[in-house]
């Protein structure tokens, strides 16, 4: 069975400093991994995805994530936080499994606050 | 933006009344999903569809039913709404069973 752990429920950084949001997963297969962002009262937007190509994945708005199979991790980073990055971030894992579509498992989310 | 429209976006109803939420897509994606989002629980899958008239239950399906009579529409019905179904409901679509999900803007339902 798949599972996702987001190690921090809340991260607070100052504007212009690096961002690190941590995600660990478990999967019986070679998974696909995603990071989504949700701004208040909005739907979830895809930031980036890993699908077994390059282990370092670049996404939108300067975010990137590195897939580390040995550590079963997929941490999200950004070199310099911007006020507009304040939002909820979700790590998601999917693998083929045995189902037609019940394959996505969401982490509980990490709320990112950016201080001026 | 993915062509996903949810309606209504906001609804207040009373316990015991039926409620139907609609998800409409213009992307011709095969897979459609209904999730609910609650504080402390993240997103939980209610039902999903892998084709017209092909649907299956998710982890929190009790009290909900769905229908998909055409590719572009996926309806979520609460036959008799309860206060525990107060939530934000998100529709999502994907082209494949493991590809990325695209989300609608959400429907906020309040059951009094």
Short mmCIF file of N, CA, C and O in Angstrom, two decimals, chain A residues 1-2 27-32 93-105, chain B residues 48 97-98:
data_model
loop_
_atom_site.label_atom_id
_atom_site.label_comp_id
_atom_site.label_asym_id
_atom_site.label_seq_id
_atom_site.Cartn_x
_atom_site.Cartn_y
_atom_site.Cartn_z
N UNK A 1 0.85 -1.19 0.00
CA UNK A 1 0.00 0.00 0.00
C UNK A 1 0.89 1.25 0.00
O UNK A 1 1.97 1.27 0.57
N UNK A 2 0.37 2.24 -0.68
CA UNK A 2 1.12 3.49 -0.74
C UNK A 2 0.84 4.35 0.48
O UNK A 2 -0.22 4.25 1.09
N UNK A 27 5.89 2.93 -1.44
CA UNK A 27 5.17 2.40 -2.59
C UNK A 27 5.74 1.04 -2.96
O UNK A 27 6.93 0.81 -2.84
N UNK A 28 4.86 0.17 -3.40
CA UNK A 28 5.29 -1.16 -3.81
C UNK A 28 5.83 -1.20 -5.23
O UNK A 28 6.39 -2.19 -5.66
N UNK A 29 5.61 -0.10 -5.96
CA UNK A 29 5.98 -0.07 -7.36
C UNK A 29 6.95 1.07 -7.60
O UNK A 29 7.38 1.72 -6.66
N UNK A 30 7.26 1.31 -8.84
CA UNK A 30 8.01 2.53 -9.19
C UNK A 30 6.99 3.64 -9.33
O UNK A 30 6.25 3.70 -10.30
N UNK A 31 6.95 4.51 -8.36
CA UNK A 31 5.84 5.47 -8.32
C UNK A 31 6.05 6.68 -9.21
O UNK A 31 7.16 7.00 -9.63
N UNK A 32 4.96 7.37 -9.48
CA UNK A 32 5.01 8.74 -9.94
C UNK A 32 4.77 9.62 -8.72
O UNK A 32 3.99 9.27 -7.84
N UNK A 93 1.56 10.67 -4.27
CA UNK A 93 2.19 9.52 -4.92
C UNK A 93 1.13 8.73 -5.67
O UNK A 93 -0.01 8.64 -5.24
N UNK A 94 1.52 8.22 -6.81
CA UNK A 94 0.61 7.32 -7.53
C UNK A 94 1.41 6.17 -8.11
O UNK A 94 2.58 6.34 -8.48
N UNK A 95 0.82 5.01 -8.12
CA UNK A 95 1.43 3.89 -8.82
C UNK A 95 0.34 3.05 -9.45
O UNK A 95 -0.83 3.20 -9.12
N UNK A 96 0.71 2.16 -10.38
CA UNK A 96 -0.31 1.46 -11.15
C UNK A 96 -1.26 0.66 -10.29
O UNK A 96 -2.47 0.69 -10.48
N UNK A 97 -0.76 -0.07 -9.32
CA UNK A 97 -1.60 -0.86 -8.45
C UNK A 97 -2.49 -1.79 -9.26
O UNK A 97 -2.19 -2.19 -10.37
N UNK A 98 -3.59 -2.13 -8.66
CA UNK A 98 -4.53 -3.03 -9.31
C UNK A 98 -5.81 -2.34 -9.72
O UNK A 98 -6.72 -2.96 -10.24
N UNK A 99 -5.89 -1.06 -9.47
CA UNK A 99 -7.14 -0.35 -9.69
C UNK A 99 -7.08 0.49 -10.96
O UNK A 99 -6.02 0.86 -11.43
N UNK A 100 -8.24 0.79 -11.49
CA UNK A 100 -8.29 1.61 -12.68
C UNK A 100 -7.98 3.07 -12.41
O UNK A 100 -7.56 3.79 -13.28
N UNK A 101 -8.22 3.52 -11.24
CA UNK A 101 -8.01 4.95 -11.02
C UNK A 101 -7.85 5.36 -9.58
O UNK A 101 -7.65 6.53 -9.28
N UNK A 102 -7.92 4.39 -8.67
CA UNK A 102 -7.83 4.76 -7.26
C UNK A 102 -6.38 4.69 -6.83
O UNK A 102 -6.01 3.95 -5.93
N UNK A 103 -5.54 5.48 -7.50
CA UNK A 103 -4.10 5.29 -7.36
C UNK A 103 -3.37 6.44 -6.69
O UNK A 103 -2.18 6.34 -6.48
N UNK A 104 -4.07 7.52 -6.41
CA UNK A 104 -3.40 8.71 -5.90
C UNK A 104 -3.55 8.77 -4.39
O UNK A 104 -4.65 8.69 -3.86
N UNK A 105 -2.43 8.94 -3.71
CA UNK A 105 -2.45 9.12 -2.26
C UNK A 105 -1.85 10.48 -1.93
O UNK A 105 -0.73 10.79 -2.36
N UNK B 48 -14.70 7.62 -8.06
CA UNK B 48 -14.00 7.96 -9.27
C UNK B 48 -14.63 7.24 -10.46
O UNK B 48 -15.42 6.30 -10.28
N UNK B 97 -4.44 6.68 -15.65
CA UNK B 97 -4.73 6.33 -14.26
C UNK B 97 -3.62 6.73 -13.30
O UNK B 97 -3.83 6.74 -12.10
N UNK B 98 -2.46 7.08 -13.85
CA UNK B 98 -1.36 7.47 -12.97
C UNK B 98 -0.78 8.83 -13.33
O UNK B 98 0.15 9.29 -12.70
#
